[in-house]
Amino acid sequence: MNSLIKICGISTPETLDAAVTSGADFVGFVRFPKSPRYVSLDQARNLSRQAAGRTQRVVLLVDADDAAIAEAIAAIDPEFLQLHGHETEDRVREIRSRFGRPVIKVLGIAEEADLAGLMAYAPLSDRLLLDAKPPRAPGALPGGNGLPFDWRLLTKLDPGVAFMLSGGLTSDNVAEAIRLTGARAVDVSSGVESAPGIKDPSRIEAFIKAARAAYAAKDQ
């Protein structure tokens, strides 16, 4: 069974190479100006060209309008659109249809009640990305906060739902997260950084190595 790893918030050629060389299946480029991982269209275009044919490219968007989505696609030519805002079911359906790109919809989890809303998005998305809900604080980012949620909640999730696990993952805890949730896809951003927005090649390598080992152990 395929086991997937995504390194999100890539912003430099060096860290892109580290992710690809270490075996990342996806790299993510953040188009949200408030994020410390934000990349301009020119930066994203150059990084995307570097990644083309080597790994899957994902552009992260937050409540983007059609014009912003179109310019991101023109610059990056991503394999996936990651919707990390408050996009409604209708908006997800519309984006997927209008732009013809596979969609990853991000949904926040904090308690069991949050699982109920997942099923409405599952048929509209190519994959769900389950992240910790952002803290209720002024200026809190929609993601990349380095916060885990109670992974045991996902034991109650329909096993037929394709999901990617995110939120507070590091090389130290990713094996436990995979064991508890059964996740076949994981996403990391702040967990491979030396400071907000600063990816560390050695941490990227360590995370991917730990996740691959955990997948292998699960398949034995």
XYZ file of N, CA, C and O in Angstrom, residues 88-188:
404
model
N -16.418 26.484 1.819
C -17.621 25.677 1.996
C -17.586 24.469 1.065
O -16.752 24.378 0.159
N -18.517 23.567 1.278
C -18.620 22.403 0.397
C -18.835 22.849 -1.052
O -18.200 22.320 -1.977
N -19.716 23.818 -1.248
C -19.971 24.300 -2.609
C -18.725 24.916 -3.227
O -18.456 24.747 -4.424
N -17.947 25.636 -2.423
C -16.744 26.282 -2.954
C -15.697 25.233 -3.340
O -15.023 25.373 -4.371
N -15.548 24.203 -2.541
C -14.601 23.135 -2.880
C -15.017 22.469 -4.181
O -14.184 22.233 -5.070
N -16.293 22.181 -4.300
C -16.806 21.555 -5.526
C -16.547 22.453 -6.734
O -16.109 21.994 -7.793
N -16.794 23.748 -6.568
C -16.622 24.702 -7.655
C -15.150 24.790 -8.077
O -14.838 24.783 -9.278
N -14.242 24.887 -7.119
C -12.813 25.004 -7.437
C -12.319 23.761 -8.167
O -11.610 23.845 -9.179
N -12.709 22.621 -7.678
C -12.259 21.360 -8.287
C -12.746 21.236 -9.724
O -12.014 20.800 -10.613
N -13.980 21.660 -9.936
C -14.557 21.581 -11.283
C -13.984 22.641 -12.211
O -13.589 22.352 -13.344
N -13.893 23.869 -11.737
C -13.481 24.979 -12.585
C -12.015 24.879 -12.996
O -11.661 25.180 -14.139
N -11.151 24.460 -12.086
C -9.718 24.487 -12.368
C -9.140 23.127 -12.754
O -7.993 23.053 -13.179
N -9.923 22.077 -12.601
C -9.494 20.773 -13.083
C -8.257 20.219 -12.406
O -7.510 19.441 -13.011
N -8.035 20.604 -11.161
C -6.891 20.092 -10.404
C -7.404 19.314 -9.184
O -8.390 19.716 -8.564
N -6.727 18.232 -8.822
C -7.097 17.528 -7.590
C -6.994 18.461 -6.387
O -6.120 19.326 -6.331
N -7.885 18.250 -5.430
C -7.996 19.136 -4.272
C -7.727 18.379 -2.980
O -8.227 17.268 -2.775
N -6.913 18.989 -2.125
C -6.727 18.542 -0.748
C -7.431 19.567 0.133
O -7.063 20.737 0.141
N -8.460 19.157 0.852
C -9.168 20.080 1.744
C -8.703 19.858 3.178
O -8.705 18.737 3.682
N -8.293 20.937 3.813
C -7.809 20.885 5.197
C -8.974 21.122 6.152
O -9.754 22.065 5.971
N -9.070 20.265 7.154
C -10.111 20.397 8.163
C -9.484 20.298 9.550
O -8.622 19.448 9.796
N -9.917 21.178 10.447
C -9.371 21.224 11.793
C -10.073 20.254 12.731
O -11.299 20.107 12.686
N -9.277 19.612 13.575
C -9.813 18.647 14.539
C -9.401 19.062 15.944
O -8.228 19.358 16.203
N -10.362 19.078 16.847
C -10.065 19.338 18.260
C -10.820 18.367 19.158
O -10.357 18.042 20.249
N -11.982 17.899 18.703
C -12.804 17.000 19.512
C -13.597 16.075 18.600
O -13.637 16.270 17.376
N -14.216 15.068 19.182
C -14.924 14.052 18.401
C -16.004 14.667 17.514
O -16.235 14.203 16.386
N -16.643 15.730 17.982
C -17.707 16.355 17.201
C -17.205 16.869 15.856
O -17.972 16.964 14.888
N -15.924 17.178 15.764
C -15.375 17.700 14.509
C -15.336 16.645 13.409
O -15.237 16.978 12.227
N -15.397 15.370 13.786
C -15.357 14.310 12.784
C -16.625 14.278 11.943
O -16.601 13.839 10.801
N -17.732 14.759 12.522
C -19.010 14.681 11.816
C -18.992 15.457 10.512
O -19.604 15.043 9.520
N -18.294 16.589 10.499
C -18.279 17.411 9.294
C -17.374 16.898 8.197
O -17.434 17.385 7.057
N -16.542 15.914 8.493
C -15.587 15.437 7.505
C -16.261 14.756 6.326
O -15.842 14.904 5.177
N -17.300 13.989 6.618
C -17.877 13.148 5.578
C -18.501 13.955 4.443
O -18.556 13.487 3.304
N -18.945 15.179 4.727
C -19.521 16.005 3.664
C -18.447 16.425 2.666
O -18.730 16.591 1.472
N -17.206 16.600 3.154
C -16.120 17.030 2.275
C -15.423 15.869 1.559
O -14.781 16.074 0.533
N -15.521 14.677 2.122
C -14.776 13.544 1.571
C -15.044 13.295 0.085
O -14.094 13.138 -0.692
N -16.306 13.270 -0.373
C -16.532 13.012 -1.805
C -16.193 14.194 -2.709
O -16.107 14.039 -3.928
N -15.970 15.368 -2.119
C -15.675 16.566 -2.904
C -14.180 16.787 -3.065
O -13.763 17.615 -3.881
N -13.372 16.056 -2.287
C -11.931 16.267 -2.245
C -11.222 14.986 -2.671
O -11.734 13.883 -2.487
N -10.026 15.144 -3.195
C -9.238 13.973 -3.538
C -8.552 13.392 -2.313
O -8.233 12.210 -2.281
N -8.338 14.239 -1.328
C -7.827 13.780 -0.036
C -8.158 14.848 0.994
O -8.155 16.036 0.694
N -8.465 14.408 2.220
C -8.633 15.330 3.331
C -7.320 15.421 4.097
O -6.614 14.419 4.263
N -6.986 16.616 4.555
C -5.825 16.805 5.416
C -6.354 17.206 6.786
O -7.018 18.241 6.921
N -6.094 16.383 7.778
C -6.627 16.612 9.118
C -5.544 17.231 9.986
O -4.502 16.630 10.245
N -5.807 18.438 10.440
C -4.846 19.239 11.186
C -5.472 19.634 12.516
O -6.691 19.557 12.694
N -4.649 20.055 13.457
C -5.183 20.600 14.706
C -5.881 21.923 14.420
O -5.412 22.720 13.603
N -6.997 22.138 15.083
C -7.652 23.444 14.964
C -6.713 24.527 15.466
O -6.002 24.325 16.469
N -6.668 25.677 14.783
C -5.779 26.745 15.251
C -6.236 27.288 16.591
O -7.419 27.205 16.937
N -5.316 27.820 17.381
C -5.706 28.385 18.676
C -6.633 29.577 18.498
O -6.577 30.284 17.494
N -7.492 29.778 19.476
C -8.421 30.914 19.429
C -7.714 32.136 19.981
O -7.911 32.550 21.121
N -6.890 32.721 19.143
C -6.109 33.892 19.551
C -6.009 34.840 18.370
O -6.000 34.397 17.217
N -5.955 36.151 18.629
C -5.832 37.111 17.532
C -4.592 36.830 16.690
O -3.499 36.587 17.221
N -4.788 36.798 15.376
C -3.663 36.613 14.472
C -3.186 35.184 14.325
O -2.162 34.936 13.679
N -3.911 34.220 14.908
C -3.500 32.820 14.788
C -3.560 32.384 13.334
O -4.486 32.729 12.596
N -2.553 31.637 12.919
C -2.517 31.144 11.555
C -3.457 29.951 11.401
O -3.695 29.203 12.358
N -3.994 29.710 10.182
C -4.885 28.573 9.982
C -4.169 27.232 10.069
O -4.798 26.188 10.213
N -2.850 27.239 9.958
C -2.078 26.001 10.059
C -0.626 26.333 10.306
O -0.233 27.494 10.417
N 0.214 25.296 10.409
C 1.634 25.511 10.646
C 1.942 25.998 12.042
O 2.976 26.633 12.279
N 1.053 25.668 12.993
C 1.243 26.145 14.360
C 2.017 25.166 15.238
O 2.295 25.458 16.402
N 2.341 24.007 14.692
C 3.098 23.028 15.463
C 2.309 22.385 16.585
O 2.885 21.907 17.557
N 0.979 22.356 16.451
C 0.129 21.813 17.505
C -0.461 20.474 17.079
O -1.044 20.361 16.003
N -0.347 19.449 17.912
C -1.022 18.188 17.619
C -2.452 18.215 18.154
O -2.816 19.092 18.944
N -3.254 17.269 17.725
C -4.544 17.053 18.363
C -4.537 15.618 18.901
O -3.538 14.893 18.754
N -5.615 15.217 19.540
C -5.689 13.872 20.111
C -5.874 12.873 18.975
O -6.975 12.690 18.465
N -4.789 12.230 18.580
C -4.841 11.322 17.428
C -5.792 10.151 17.645
O -6.279 9.554 16.687
N -6.078 9.824 18.888
C -6.977 8.696 19.175
C -8.384 8.948 18.641
O -9.149 8.001 18.402
N -8.714 10.209 18.410
C -10.028 10.526 17.851
C -10.234 9.875 16.488
O -11.356 9.525 16.117
N -9.157 9.701 15.754
C -9.285 9.198 14.389
C -9.578 7.706 14.329
O -9.877 7.173 13.252
N -9.533 7.019 15.462
C -9.945 5.618 15.460
C -11.437 5.496 15.169
O -11.916 4.419 14.802
N -12.169 6.600 15.321
C -13.604 6.606 15.063
C -13.940 7.035 13.627
O -15.101 7.078 13.255
N -12.917 7.330 12.842
C -13.131 7.793 11.473
C -13.436 6.620 10.552
O -12.861 5.535 10.696
N -14.331 6.842 9.597
C -14.640 5.834 8.582
C -13.336 5.397 7.908
O -12.612 6.228 7.349
N -12.991 4.113 7.925
C -11.718 3.660 7.340
C -11.618 3.873 5.833
O -10.528 3.801 5.262
N -12.746 4.162 5.191
C -12.722 4.397 3.751
C -12.325 5.812 3.365
O -12.126 6.104 2.173
N -12.165 6.698 4.351
C -11.816 8.092 4.072
C -10.310 8.227 3.853
O -9.512 7.833 4.712
N -9.931 8.758 2.688
C -8.510 9.000 2.405
C -8.095 10.297 3.096
O -8.612 11.362 2.777
N -7.169 10.179 4.046
C -6.765 11.386 4.761
C -5.251 11.455 4.910
O -4.536 10.447 4.830
N -4.783 12.660 5.116
C -3.389 12.938 5.414
C -3.363 13.543 6.808
O -4.169 14.421 7.120
N -2.447 13.085 7.641
C -2.374 13.556 9.023
C -1.352 14.678 9.154
O -0.236 14.575 8.657
N -1.752 15.743 9.843
C -0.873 16.881 10.064
C -1.091 17.401 11.481
O -1.990 16.963 12.189
N -0.252 18.341 11.877
C -0.422 18.990 13.166
C 0.553 18.508 14.210
O 0.369 17.458 14.821
N 1.643 19.261 14.408
C 2.576 18.965 15.476
C 3.444 17.738 15.267
O 4.056 17.246 16.217
N 3.528 17.244 14.048
C 4.353 16.066 13.791
C 5.835 16.429 13.763
O 6.224 17.495 13.281
N 6.664 15.527 14.265
C 8.121 15.654 14.240
C 8.699 14.267 13.990
O 7.977 13.256 14.015
N 10.013 14.215 13.826
C 10.646 12.909 13.656
C 10.515 12.062 14.926
O 10.591 10.833 14.867
N 10.306 12.709 16.064
C 10.198 11.984 17.331
C 8.831 11.350 17.562
O 8.724 10.360 18.292
N 7.775 11.933 16.987
C 6.431 11.415 17.283
C 5.682 10.865 16.080
O 4.571 10.349 16.233
N 6.271 10.942 14.883
C 5.512 10.525 13.707
C 5.214 9.028 13.729
O 4.146 8.594 13.269
N 6.103 8.218 14.274
C 5.847 6.772 14.332
C 4.627 6.485 15.205
O 3.773 5.662 14.850
N 4.546 7.142 16.355
C 3.397 6.961 17.243
C 2.115 7.449 16.585
O 1.056 6.813 16.708
N 2.192 8.561 15.863
C 1.010 9.083 15.171
C 0.509 8.096 14.124
O -0.705 7.856 14.000
N 1.419 7.521 13.371
C 1.032 6.543 12.347
C 0.451 5.293 13.001
O -0.556 4.735 12.543
N 1.049 4.847 14.094
C 0.558 3.657 14.784
C -0.857 3.858 15.328
O -1.733 2.997 15.174
N -1.109 5.011 15.932
C -2.408 5.270 16.545
C -3.522 5.508 15.532
O -4.665 5.107 15.752
N -3.194 6.196 14.447
C -4.231 6.623 13.499
C -4.371 5.722 12.278
O -5.396 5.775 11.596
N -3.352 4.943 11.980
C -3.374 4.173 10.746
C -3.161 5.028 9.512
O -3.410 4.586 8.395
N -2.697 6.256 9.698
C -2.503 7.169 8.565
C -1.534 6.568 7.548
O -0.499 6.023 7.919
N -1.892 6.703 6.262
C -0.997 6.288 5.187
C -0.388 7.498 4.491
O 0.309 7.357 3.476
N -0.637 8.680 5.039
C -0.058 9.905 4.490
C 0.117 10.895 5.637
O -0.781 11.052 6.467
N 1.295 11.531 5.688
C 1.575 12.513 6.744
C 2.123 13.786 6.124
O 2.746 13.771 5.059
N 1.876 14.888 6.816
C 2.271 16.216 6.345
C 2.976 16.939 7.491
O 2.489 16.925 8.629
N 4.114 17.563 7.186
C 4.845 18.283 8.226
C 5.305 19.628 7.691
O 5.627 19.762 6.509
